Amino acid sequence: MLRNNFVLLRGYQVVLGLFCAVALTLPSHAAEPFSFGVLNQQPAAETAALWNPVLQHLHAKTGLSFKFRMGTTVQETDAMTARGEFDFLYSNHNFEPEFSQANYQPIVQWGGKPLVGQIVVLADSPYQNLKDISGKTVAFPSKDAFIAYKVTRQALNKAGVEINPEFGASQQGAAVLLQTGRAEAASLNKMFAEKFQAEGKATFRVLYESEAWPNIPVSAHPRVNPEQVAAVKQALLDMSNDPEGQALLSKLKIPGFLPVSDEVYKATRLLYQEKF
């Protein structure tokens, strides 16, 4: 009897040992992917088609996983920003005072040319200067847009031009309002205006062009481990140098990313404090 109990006990020990050994060799549950929020500049499908390949590249270079996120409207994305729902964020709306509590910190900025705002009309429009669009409907992406609302609206105010604002929810939406005759002019990011025209959707004439402003950054939420932030930052910066990154940038027709500091956006924050 004792011998049988001993054999049974040994059997349990062997089985337990095997179970522990298997448990140690099984892969642990994958960590939750980092949420990567993106500003509503274009329709969600176009935005995802641009950013998902970049996030896949980041995964390959850092070993970290990312999930593209974007609200159905710019207001929804901004609300998510204010609540700090994104681990990483491509936006400059976080510099608005009402979103500052989330404390996103810039790590890189979009490369290429700096931000420039334009107020444009269709090529065959009779309007020749800002005074001519006084009292007319001007399309903007949203009241939260920096280069295509804050900067250009300030210019209109300084010129003493009162207009009827109409909001298209995105750069694309504002351009379409002008294209379809529902607005006499549109305020756009110069880079987007050039892209819209290059796609053959319309031909614009520029009534006003702003000075250059710092480009939109990728920022990190303070809760993200600094080592992981550093890895993401380096992977984004390296895209312009390594063959895989260069090939992806060429395929997506984007310029890559540049180093940046929080201090660069001091003037952006100040302009966001103005109410109009």
PDB file of C-alpha atoms in Angstrom:
ATOM      1  CA  MET A   1       0.000   0.000   0.000  1.00  0.00           C
ATOM      2  CA  LEU A   2       2.769   2.387   0.951  1.00  0.00           C
ATOM      3  CA  ARG A   3       4.625   1.468  -2.203  1.00  0.00           C
ATOM      4  CA  ASN A   4       1.542   2.216  -4.307  1.00  0.00           C
ATOM      5  CA  ASN A   5       1.112   5.620  -2.621  1.00  0.00           C
ATOM      6  CA  PHE A   6       4.773   6.399  -3.212  1.00  0.00           C
ATOM      7  CA  VAL A   7       4.497   5.517  -6.892  1.00  0.00           C
ATOM      8  CA  LEU A   8       1.349   7.636  -7.193  1.00  0.00           C
ATOM      9  CA  LEU A   9       3.051  10.595  -5.496  1.00  0.00           C
ATOM     10  CA  ARG A  10       6.048  10.285  -7.788  1.00  0.00           C
ATOM     11  CA  GLY A  11       3.682  10.232 -10.747  1.00  0.00           C
ATOM     12  CA  TYR A  12       2.066  13.481  -9.640  1.00  0.00           C
ATOM     13  CA  GLN A  13       5.494  15.085  -9.224  1.00  0.00           C
ATOM     14  CA  VAL A  14       6.576  14.025 -12.709  1.00  0.00           C
ATOM     15  CA  VAL A  15       3.351  15.337 -14.274  1.00  0.00           C
ATOM     16  CA  LEU A  16       3.634  18.615 -12.336  1.00  0.00           C
ATOM     17  CA  GLY A  17       7.239  18.972 -13.410  1.00  0.00           C
ATOM     18  CA  LEU A  18       6.343  18.421 -17.048  1.00  0.00           C
ATOM     19  CA  PHE A  19       3.488  20.951 -16.796  1.00  0.00           C
ATOM     20  CA  CYS A  20       5.798  23.591 -15.334  1.00  0.00           C
ATOM     21  CA  ALA A  21       8.415  22.927 -17.998  1.00  0.00           C
ATOM     22  CA  VAL A  22       5.840  23.320 -20.772  1.00  0.00           C
ATOM     23  CA  ALA A  23       4.425  26.480 -19.166  1.00  0.00           C
ATOM     24  CA  LEU A  24       7.875  28.041 -19.088  1.00  0.00           C
ATOM     25  CA  THR A  25       8.481  27.314 -22.757  1.00  0.00           C
ATOM     26  CA  LEU A  26       5.097  28.549 -24.009  1.00  0.00           C
ATOM     27  CA  PRO A  27       5.113  32.139 -25.353  1.00  0.00           C
ATOM     28  CA  SER A  28       3.553  34.687 -23.028  1.00  0.00           C
ATOM     29  CA  HIS A  29       0.483  36.603 -24.102  1.00  0.00           C
ATOM     30  CA  ALA A  30       1.460  39.367 -26.488  1.00  0.00           C
ATOM     31  CA  ALA A  31       1.463  42.831 -24.944  1.00  0.00           C
ATOM     32  CA  GLU A  32      -1.350  45.156 -25.930  1.00  0.00           C
ATOM     33  CA  PRO A  33      -0.325  47.111 -29.044  1.00  0.00           C
ATOM     34  CA  PHE A  34       0.466  50.774 -28.633  1.00  0.00           C
ATOM     35  CA  SER A  35      -2.343  52.978 -29.912  1.00  0.00           C
ATOM     36  CA  PHE A  36      -1.151  55.380 -32.617  1.00  0.00           C
ATOM     37  CA  GLY A  37      -3.576  58.252 -33.155  1.00  0.00           C
ATOM     38  CA  VAL A  38      -3.609  60.299 -36.349  1.00  0.00           C
ATOM     39  CA  LEU A  39      -5.157  63.695 -37.062  1.00  0.00           C
ATOM     40  CA  ASN A  40      -8.154  63.805 -39.427  1.00  0.00           C
ATOM     41  CA  GLN A  41      -6.705  65.493 -42.507  1.00  0.00           C
ATOM     42  CA  GLN A  42      -8.007  63.065 -45.115  1.00  0.00           C
ATOM     43  CA  PRO A  43     -10.683  60.327 -45.134  1.00  0.00           C
ATOM     44  CA  ALA A  44     -10.000  57.467 -42.715  1.00  0.00           C
ATOM     45  CA  ALA A  45      -9.318  54.906 -45.461  1.00  0.00           C
ATOM     46  CA  GLU A  46      -6.652  57.101 -47.082  1.00  0.00           C
ATOM     47  CA  THR A  47      -5.104  57.909 -43.713  1.00  0.00           C
ATOM     48  CA  ALA A  48      -4.948  54.241 -42.719  1.00  0.00           C
ATOM     49  CA  ALA A  49      -3.441  53.313 -46.102  1.00  0.00           C
ATOM     50  CA  LEU A  50      -0.636  55.770 -45.400  1.00  0.00           C
ATOM     51  CA  TRP A  51       0.054  55.054 -41.744  1.00  0.00           C
ATOM     52  CA  ASN A  52      -0.455  51.295 -41.420  1.00  0.00           C
ATOM     53  CA  PRO A  53       2.638  50.513 -43.545  1.00  0.00           C
ATOM     54  CA  VAL A  54       4.648  52.932 -41.381  1.00  0.00           C
ATOM     55  CA  LEU A  55       3.402  51.189 -38.227  1.00  0.00           C
ATOM     56  CA  GLN A  56       4.306  47.795 -39.710  1.00  0.00           C
ATOM     57  CA  HIS A  57       7.799  49.132 -40.407  1.00  0.00           C
ATOM     58  CA  LEU A  58       8.063  50.350 -36.806  1.00  0.00           C
ATOM     59  CA  HIS A  59       7.074  46.886 -35.590  1.00  0.00           C
ATOM     60  CA  ALA A  60       9.778  45.277 -37.737  1.00  0.00           C
ATOM     61  CA  LYS A  61      12.442  47.671 -36.437  1.00  0.00           C
ATOM     62  CA  THR A  62      11.479  47.877 -32.748  1.00  0.00           C
ATOM     63  CA  GLY A  63       9.639  44.634 -32.008  1.00  0.00           C
ATOM     64  CA  LEU A  64       6.762  46.709 -30.630  1.00  0.00           C
ATOM     65  CA  SER A  65       3.202  46.417 -31.937  1.00  0.00           C
ATOM     66  CA  PHE A  66       1.023  49.355 -32.938  1.00  0.00           C
ATOM     67  CA  LYS A  67      -2.646  49.890 -33.713  1.00  0.00           C
ATOM     68  CA  PHE A  68      -3.817  52.736 -35.955  1.00  0.00           C
ATOM     69  CA  ARG A  69      -6.601  54.786 -34.358  1.00  0.00           C
ATOM     70  CA  MET A  70      -8.583  57.767 -35.553  1.00  0.00           C
ATOM     71  CA  GLY A  71     -11.956  59.209 -34.585  1.00  0.00           C
ATOM     72  CA  THR A  72     -14.747  59.412 -37.134  1.00  0.00           C
ATOM     73  CA  THR A  73     -14.504  63.218 -36.902  1.00  0.00           C
ATOM     74  CA  VAL A  74     -11.706  65.599 -35.982  1.00  0.00           C
ATOM     75  CA  GLN A  75     -13.665  66.541 -32.854  1.00  0.00           C
ATOM     76  CA  GLU A  76     -13.780  62.895 -31.789  1.00  0.00           C
ATOM     77  CA  THR A  77     -10.040  62.483 -32.372  1.00  0.00           C
ATOM     78  CA  ASP A  78      -9.389  65.669 -30.403  1.00  0.00           C
ATOM     79  CA  ALA A  79     -11.535  64.391 -27.513  1.00  0.00           C
ATOM     80  CA  MET A  80      -9.548  61.141 -27.520  1.00  0.00           C
ATOM     81  CA  THR A  81      -6.373  63.243 -27.456  1.00  0.00           C
ATOM     82  CA  ALA A  82      -7.616  65.263 -24.483  1.00  0.00           C
ATOM     83  CA  ARG A  83      -8.322  62.022 -22.587  1.00  0.00           C
ATOM     84  CA  GLY A  84      -4.839  60.744 -23.394  1.00  0.00           C
ATOM     85  CA  GLU A  85      -6.180  57.664 -25.179  1.00  0.00           C
ATOM     86  CA  PHE A  86      -3.310  57.502 -27.671  1.00  0.00           C
ATOM     87  CA  ASP A  87       0.136  56.215 -26.730  1.00  0.00           C
ATOM     88  CA  PHE A  88       1.616  57.931 -29.781  1.00  0.00           C
ATOM     89  CA  LEU A  89       0.001  60.754 -31.717  1.00  0.00           C
ATOM     90  CA  TYR A  90       0.486  62.466 -35.077  1.00  0.00           C
ATOM     91  CA  SER A  91      -1.198  65.834 -34.573  1.00  0.00           C
ATOM     92  CA  ASN A  92      -0.603  69.438 -33.601  1.00  0.00           C
ATOM     93  CA  HIS A  93      -4.041  69.917 -32.017  1.00  0.00           C
ATOM     94  CA  ASN A  94      -2.557  68.728 -28.716  1.00  0.00           C
ATOM     95  CA  PHE A  95      -0.938  72.175 -28.444  1.00  0.00           C
ATOM     96  CA  GLU A  96      -4.367  73.721 -27.836  1.00  0.00           C
ATOM     97  CA  PRO A  97      -4.780  74.790 -24.179  1.00  0.00           C
ATOM     98  CA  GLU A  98      -7.791  72.507 -23.605  1.00  0.00           C
ATOM     99  CA  PHE A  99      -5.757  69.449 -24.612  1.00  0.00           C
ATOM    100  CA  SER A 100      -2.553  70.342 -22.760  1.00  0.00           C
ATOM    101  CA  GLN A 101      -3.353  68.195 -19.709  1.00  0.00           C
ATOM    102  CA  ALA A 102      -2.560  65.063 -21.734  1.00  0.00           C
ATOM    103  CA  ASN A 103       1.041  66.364 -21.912  1.00  0.00           C
ATOM    104  CA  TYR A 104       2.067  64.713 -25.173  1.00  0.00           C
ATOM    105  CA  GLN A 105       5.763  65.284 -25.906  1.00  0.00           C
ATOM    106  CA  PRO A 106       7.019  65.728 -29.511  1.00  0.00           C
ATOM    107  CA  ILE A 107       9.658  63.179 -30.549  1.00  0.00           C
ATOM    108  CA  VAL A 108       9.956  63.782 -34.321  1.00  0.00           C
ATOM    109  CA  GLN A 109       8.274  65.986 -36.898  1.00  0.00           C
ATOM    110  CA  TRP A 110       7.053  65.275 -40.413  1.00  0.00           C
ATOM    111  CA  GLY A 111       9.911  65.931 -42.817  1.00  0.00           C
ATOM    112  CA  GLY A 112       9.980  67.891 -46.022  1.00  0.00           C
ATOM    113  CA  LYS A 113       8.738  71.446 -46.252  1.00  0.00           C
ATOM    114  CA  PRO A 114       7.362  73.302 -43.201  1.00  0.00           C
ATOM    115  CA  LEU A 115       3.652  74.034 -42.809  1.00  0.00           C
ATOM    116  CA  VAL A 116       2.267  76.869 -44.917  1.00  0.00           C
ATOM    117  CA  GLY A 117      -1.353  77.970 -44.948  1.00  0.00           C
ATOM    118  CA  GLN A 118      -3.158  79.209 -48.038  1.00  0.00           C
ATOM    119  CA  ILE A 119      -6.474  80.818 -48.859  1.00  0.00           C
ATOM    120  CA  VAL A 120      -7.359  79.750 -52.380  1.00  0.00           C
ATOM    121  CA  VAL A 121     -10.123  80.185 -54.934  1.00  0.00           C
ATOM    122  CA  LEU A 122     -10.858  78.288 -58.134  1.00  0.00           C
ATOM    123  CA  ALA A 123      -8.671  79.327 -61.067  1.00  0.00           C
ATOM    124  CA  ASP A 124     -11.576  80.988 -62.909  1.00  0.00           C
ATOM    125  CA  SER A 125     -12.875  82.832 -59.841  1.00  0.00           C
ATOM    126  CA  PRO A 126     -13.385  86.607 -60.166  1.00  0.00           C
ATOM    127  CA  TYR A 127     -11.858  87.186 -56.703  1.00  0.00           C
ATOM    128  CA  GLN A 128      -8.329  88.603 -56.806  1.00  0.00           C
ATOM    129  CA  ASN A 129      -7.456  89.426 -53.189  1.00  0.00           C
ATOM    130  CA  LEU A 130      -8.653  88.927 -49.618  1.00  0.00           C
ATOM    131  CA  LYS A 131     -10.853  92.039 -49.690  1.00  0.00           C
ATOM    132  CA  ASP A 132     -12.811  90.493 -52.561  1.00  0.00           C
ATOM    133  CA  ILE A 133     -13.994  87.574 -50.405  1.00  0.00           C
ATOM    134  CA  SER A 134     -15.394  89.826 -47.684  1.00  0.00           C
ATOM    135  CA  GLY A 135     -18.839  88.510 -46.767  1.00  0.00           C
ATOM    136  CA  LYS A 136     -18.292  85.315 -48.775  1.00  0.00           C
ATOM    137  CA  THR A 137     -18.276  81.689 -47.616  1.00  0.00           C
ATOM    138  CA  VAL A 138     -14.795  80.352 -46.871  1.00  0.00           C
ATOM    139  CA  ALA A 139     -14.270  76.646 -46.218  1.00  0.00           C
ATOM    140  CA  PHE A 140     -12.001  75.493 -43.383  1.00  0.00           C
ATOM    141  CA  PRO A 141     -11.196  71.961 -42.173  1.00  0.00           C
ATOM    142  CA  SER A 142     -12.256  72.724 -38.577  1.00  0.00           C
ATOM    143  CA  LYS A 143     -11.854  75.333 -35.858  1.00  0.00           C
ATOM    144  CA  ASP A 144      -9.080  73.201 -34.365  1.00  0.00           C
ATOM    145  CA  ALA A 145      -6.965  73.180 -37.545  1.00  0.00           C
ATOM    146  CA  PHE A 146      -3.764  75.123 -36.973  1.00  0.00           C
ATOM    147  CA  ILE A 147      -2.313  76.093 -40.340  1.00  0.00           C
ATOM    148  CA  ALA A 148      -5.662  75.984 -42.170  1.00  0.00           C
ATOM    149  CA  TYR A 149      -7.731  77.839 -39.564  1.00  0.00           C
ATOM    150  CA  LYS A 150      -5.807  79.583 -36.795  1.00  0.00           C
ATOM    151  CA  VAL A 151      -3.086  80.963 -39.058  1.00  0.00           C
ATOM    152  CA  THR A 152      -5.306  81.943 -41.986  1.00  0.00           C
ATOM    153  CA  ARG A 153      -8.149  83.254 -39.817  1.00  0.00           C
ATOM    154  CA  GLN A 154      -5.664  85.516 -38.055  1.00  0.00           C
ATOM    155  CA  ALA A 155      -4.610  86.854 -41.474  1.00  0.00           C
ATOM    156  CA  LEU A 156      -8.229  87.556 -42.403  1.00  0.00           C
ATOM    157  CA  ASN A 157      -8.785  89.365 -39.107  1.00  0.00           C
ATOM    158  CA  LYS A 158      -5.675  91.497 -39.598  1.00  0.00           C
ATOM    159  CA  ALA A 159      -6.871  92.376 -43.100  1.00  0.00           C
ATOM    160  CA  GLY A 160     -10.261  93.390 -41.679  1.00  0.00           C
ATOM    161  CA  VAL A 161     -12.066  90.798 -43.789  1.00  0.00           C
ATOM    162  CA  GLU A 162     -15.259  89.319 -42.345  1.00  0.00           C
ATOM    163  CA  ILE A 163     -16.284  85.995 -43.876  1.00  0.00           C
ATOM    164  CA  ASN A 164     -18.853  83.242 -43.385  1.00  0.00           C
ATOM    165  CA  PRO A 165     -16.935  80.161 -42.225  1.00  0.00           C
ATOM    166  CA  GLU A 166     -18.000  76.701 -43.377  1.00  0.00           C
ATOM    167  CA  PHE A 167     -16.309  73.597 -41.967  1.00  0.00           C
ATOM    168  CA  GLY A 168     -15.544  70.534 -44.063  1.00  0.00           C
ATOM    169  CA  ALA A 169     -14.316  68.282 -41.204  1.00  0.00           C
ATOM    170  CA  SER A 170     -10.948  67.701 -42.941  1.00  0.00           C
ATOM    171  CA  GLN A 171      -8.588  69.225 -45.497  1.00  0.00           C
ATOM    172  CA  GLN A 172     -10.272  67.107 -48.138  1.00  0.00           C
ATOM    173  CA  GLY A 173     -13.722  68.218 -47.025  1.00  0.00           C
ATOM    174  CA  ALA A 174     -12.782  71.899 -47.180  1.00  0.00           C
ATOM    175  CA  ALA A 175     -11.309  71.498 -50.669  1.00  0.00           C
ATOM    176  CA  VAL A 176     -14.433  69.690 -51.873  1.00  0.00           C
ATOM    177  CA  LEU A 177     -16.656  72.510 -50.583  1.00  0.00           C
ATOM    178  CA  LEU A 178     -14.726  74.901 -52.831  1.00  0.00           C
ATOM    179  CA  GLN A 179     -14.554  72.456 -55.737  1.00  0.00           C
ATOM    180  CA  THR A 180     -18.326  71.930 -55.737  1.00  0.00           C
ATOM    181  CA  GLY A 181     -19.228  75.609 -55.440  1.00  0.00           C
ATOM    182  CA  ARG A 182     -20.502  75.472 -51.867  1.00  0.00           C
ATOM    183  CA  ALA A 183     -17.799  77.948 -50.834  1.00  0.00           C
ATOM    184  CA  GLU A 184     -16.170  80.843 -52.690  1.00  0.00           C
ATOM    185  CA  ALA A 185     -12.753  80.198 -51.124  1.00  0.00           C
ATOM    186  CA  ALA A 186     -10.996  77.600 -49.011  1.00  0.00           C
ATOM    187  CA  SER A 187      -8.290  77.681 -46.377  1.00  0.00           C
ATOM    188  CA  LEU A 188      -5.879  74.775 -46.828  1.00  0.00           C
ATOM    189  CA  ASN A 189      -2.482  73.405 -45.941  1.00  0.00           C
ATOM    190  CA  LYS A 190      -0.319  74.292 -48.970  1.00  0.00           C
ATOM    191  CA  MET A 191       0.993  70.727 -49.199  1.00  0.00           C
ATOM    192  CA  PHE A 192      -2.549  69.350 -49.350  1.00  0.00           C
ATOM    193  CA  ALA A 193      -3.690  72.005 -51.845  1.00  0.00           C
ATOM    194  CA  GLU A 194      -0.847  71.026 -54.184  1.00  0.00           C
ATOM    195  CA  LYS A 195      -1.662  67.319 -53.815  1.00  0.00           C
ATOM    196  CA  PHE A 196      -5.367  67.926 -54.510  1.00  0.00           C
ATOM    197  CA  GLN A 197      -4.492  69.782 -57.709  1.00  0.00           C
ATOM    198  CA  ALA A 198      -1.886  67.213 -58.765  1.00  0.00           C
ATOM    199  CA  GLU A 199      -4.619  64.572 -58.600  1.00  0.00           C
ATOM    200  CA  GLY A 200      -6.585  66.575 -61.175  1.00  0.00           C
ATOM    201  CA  LYS A 201      -9.471  67.383 -58.833  1.00  0.00           C
ATOM    202  CA  ALA A 202      -9.349  71.176 -59.259  1.00  0.00           C
ATOM    203  CA  THR A 203      -7.102  74.097 -60.132  1.00  0.00           C
ATOM    204  CA  PHE A 204      -6.656  76.785 -57.482  1.00  0.00           C
ATOM    205  CA  ARG A 205      -5.396  80.342 -57.440  1.00  0.00           C
ATOM    206  CA  VAL A 206      -3.780  81.630 -54.244  1.00  0.00           C
ATOM    207  CA  LEU A 207      -5.104  84.795 -52.584  1.00  0.00           C
ATOM    208  CA  TYR A 208      -2.996  84.504 -49.447  1.00  0.00           C
ATOM    209  CA  GLU A 209      -0.026  82.443 -48.296  1.00  0.00           C
ATOM    210  CA  SER A 210       1.285  82.393 -44.716  1.00  0.00           C
ATOM    211  CA  GLU A 211       4.815  82.290 -43.402  1.00  0.00           C
ATOM    212  CA  ALA A 212       6.317  78.881 -42.636  1.00  0.00           C
ATOM    213  CA  TRP A 213       5.447  77.085 -39.385  1.00  0.00           C
ATOM    214  CA  PRO A 214       6.869  73.921 -37.761  1.00  0.00           C
ATOM    215  CA  ASN A 215       5.484  70.753 -39.264  1.00  0.00           C
ATOM    216  CA  ILE A 216       3.165  68.314 -37.486  1.00  0.00           C
ATOM    217  CA  PRO A 217       4.957  66.155 -34.893  1.00  0.00           C
ATOM    218  CA  VAL A 218       4.673  62.596 -33.730  1.00  0.00           C
ATOM    219  CA  SER A 219       4.368  62.808 -29.946  1.00  0.00           C
ATOM    220  CA  ALA A 220       4.447  60.284 -27.116  1.00  0.00           C
ATOM    221  CA  HIS A 221       2.250  60.106 -24.025  1.00  0.00           C
ATOM    222  CA  PRO A 222       4.190  60.314 -20.717  1.00  0.00           C
ATOM    223  CA  ARG A 223       3.005  56.834 -19.672  1.00  0.00           C
ATOM    224  CA  VAL A 224       5.038  55.152 -22.422  1.00  0.00           C
ATOM    225  CA  ASN A 225       8.361  53.717 -21.239  1.00  0.00           C
ATOM    226  CA  PRO A 226      11.187  56.140 -22.205  1.00  0.00           C
ATOM    227  CA  GLU A 227      13.228  53.305 -23.736  1.00  0.00           C
ATOM    228  CA  GLN A 228      10.302  52.388 -25.976  1.00  0.00           C
ATOM    229  CA  VAL A 229       9.787  56.038 -26.920  1.00  0.00           C
ATOM    230  CA  ALA A 230      13.477  56.277 -27.814  1.00  0.00           C
ATOM    231  CA  ALA A 231      13.222  53.137 -29.964  1.00  0.00           C
ATOM    232  CA  VAL A 232      10.222  54.510 -31.877  1.00  0.00           C
ATOM    233  CA  LYS A 233      11.914  57.877 -32.323  1.00  0.00           C
ATOM    234  CA  GLN A 234      15.080  56.304 -33.696  1.00  0.00           C
ATOM    235  CA  ALA A 235      13.177  53.982 -36.030  1.00  0.00           C
ATOM    236  CA  LEU A 236      11.256  56.924 -37.507  1.00  0.00           C
ATOM    237  CA  LEU A 237      14.412  58.992 -37.961  1.00  0.00           C
ATOM    238  CA  ASP A 238      16.253  56.042 -39.524  1.00  0.00           C
ATOM    239  CA  MET A 239      13.617  55.574 -42.229  1.00  0.00           C
ATOM    240  CA  SER A 240      15.435  58.098 -44.419  1.00  0.00           C
ATOM    241  CA  ASN A 241      18.719  56.196 -44.107  1.00  0.00           C
ATOM    242  CA  ASP A 242      18.080  52.445 -44.206  1.00  0.00           C
ATOM    243  CA  PRO A 243      17.147  50.747 -47.515  1.00  0.00           C
ATOM    244  CA  GLU A 244      13.842  49.309 -46.268  1.00  0.00           C
ATOM    245  CA  GLY A 245      12.755  52.648 -44.865  1.00  0.00           C
ATOM    246  CA  GLN A 246      13.778  54.517 -48.004  1.00  0.00           C
ATOM    247  CA  ALA A 247      11.833  52.072 -50.168  1.00  0.00           C
ATOM    248  CA  LEU A 248       8.709  52.529 -48.044  1.00  0.00           C
ATOM    249  CA  LEU A 249       8.976  56.326 -48.059  1.00  0.00           C
ATOM    250  CA  SER A 250       9.335  56.254 -51.830  1.00  0.00           C
ATOM    251  CA  LYS A 251       6.340  53.942 -52.214  1.00  0.00           C
ATOM    252  CA  LEU A 252       4.156  56.096 -49.950  1.00  0.00           C
ATOM    253  CA  LYS A 253       5.517  59.329 -51.472  1.00  0.00           C
ATOM    254  CA  ILE A 254       6.242  60.873 -48.088  1.00  0.00           C
ATOM    255  CA  PRO A 255       9.411  62.689 -46.930  1.00  0.00           C
ATOM    256  CA  GLY A 256      10.277  60.860 -43.709  1.00  0.00           C
ATOM    257  CA  PHE A 257      10.804  62.404 -40.281  1.00  0.00           C
ATOM    258  CA  LEU A 258      13.137  64.950 -38.678  1.00  0.00           C
ATOM    259  CA  PRO A 259      14.359  65.604 -35.104  1.00  0.00           C
ATOM    260  CA  VAL A 260      12.359  68.135 -33.108  1.00  0.00           C
ATOM    261  CA  SER A 261      12.049  69.576 -29.599  1.00  0.00           C
ATOM    262  CA  ASP A 262       9.057  70.821 -27.640  1.00  0.00           C
ATOM    263  CA  GLU A 263      10.460  74.366 -27.719  1.00  0.00           C
ATOM    264  CA  VAL A 264       9.922  74.509 -31.493  1.00  0.00           C
ATOM    265  CA  TYR A 265       6.142  74.643 -30.905  1.00  0.00           C
ATOM    266  CA  LYS A 266       6.130  77.599 -28.497  1.00  0.00           C
ATOM    267  CA  ALA A 267       4.677  79.982 -31.116  1.00  0.00           C
ATOM    268  CA  THR A 268       2.140  77.328 -32.145  1.00  0.00           C
ATOM    269  CA  ARG A 269       0.881  77.131 -28.562  1.00  0.00           C
ATOM    270  CA  LEU A 270       0.650  80.922 -28.308  1.00  0.00           C
ATOM    271  CA  LEU A 271      -1.449  81.231 -31.465  1.00  0.00           C
ATOM    272  CA  TYR A 272      -3.754  78.442 -30.290  1.00  0.00           C
ATOM    273  CA  GLN A 273      -4.512  80.582 -27.221  1.00  0.00           C
ATOM    274  CA  GLU A 274      -6.137  83.241 -29.398  1.00  0.00           C
ATOM    275  CA  LYS A 275      -9.900  82.919 -29.693  1.00  0.00           C
ATOM    276  CA  PHE A 276     -11.479  83.429 -33.090  1.00  0.00           C
TER     277      PHE A 276
END
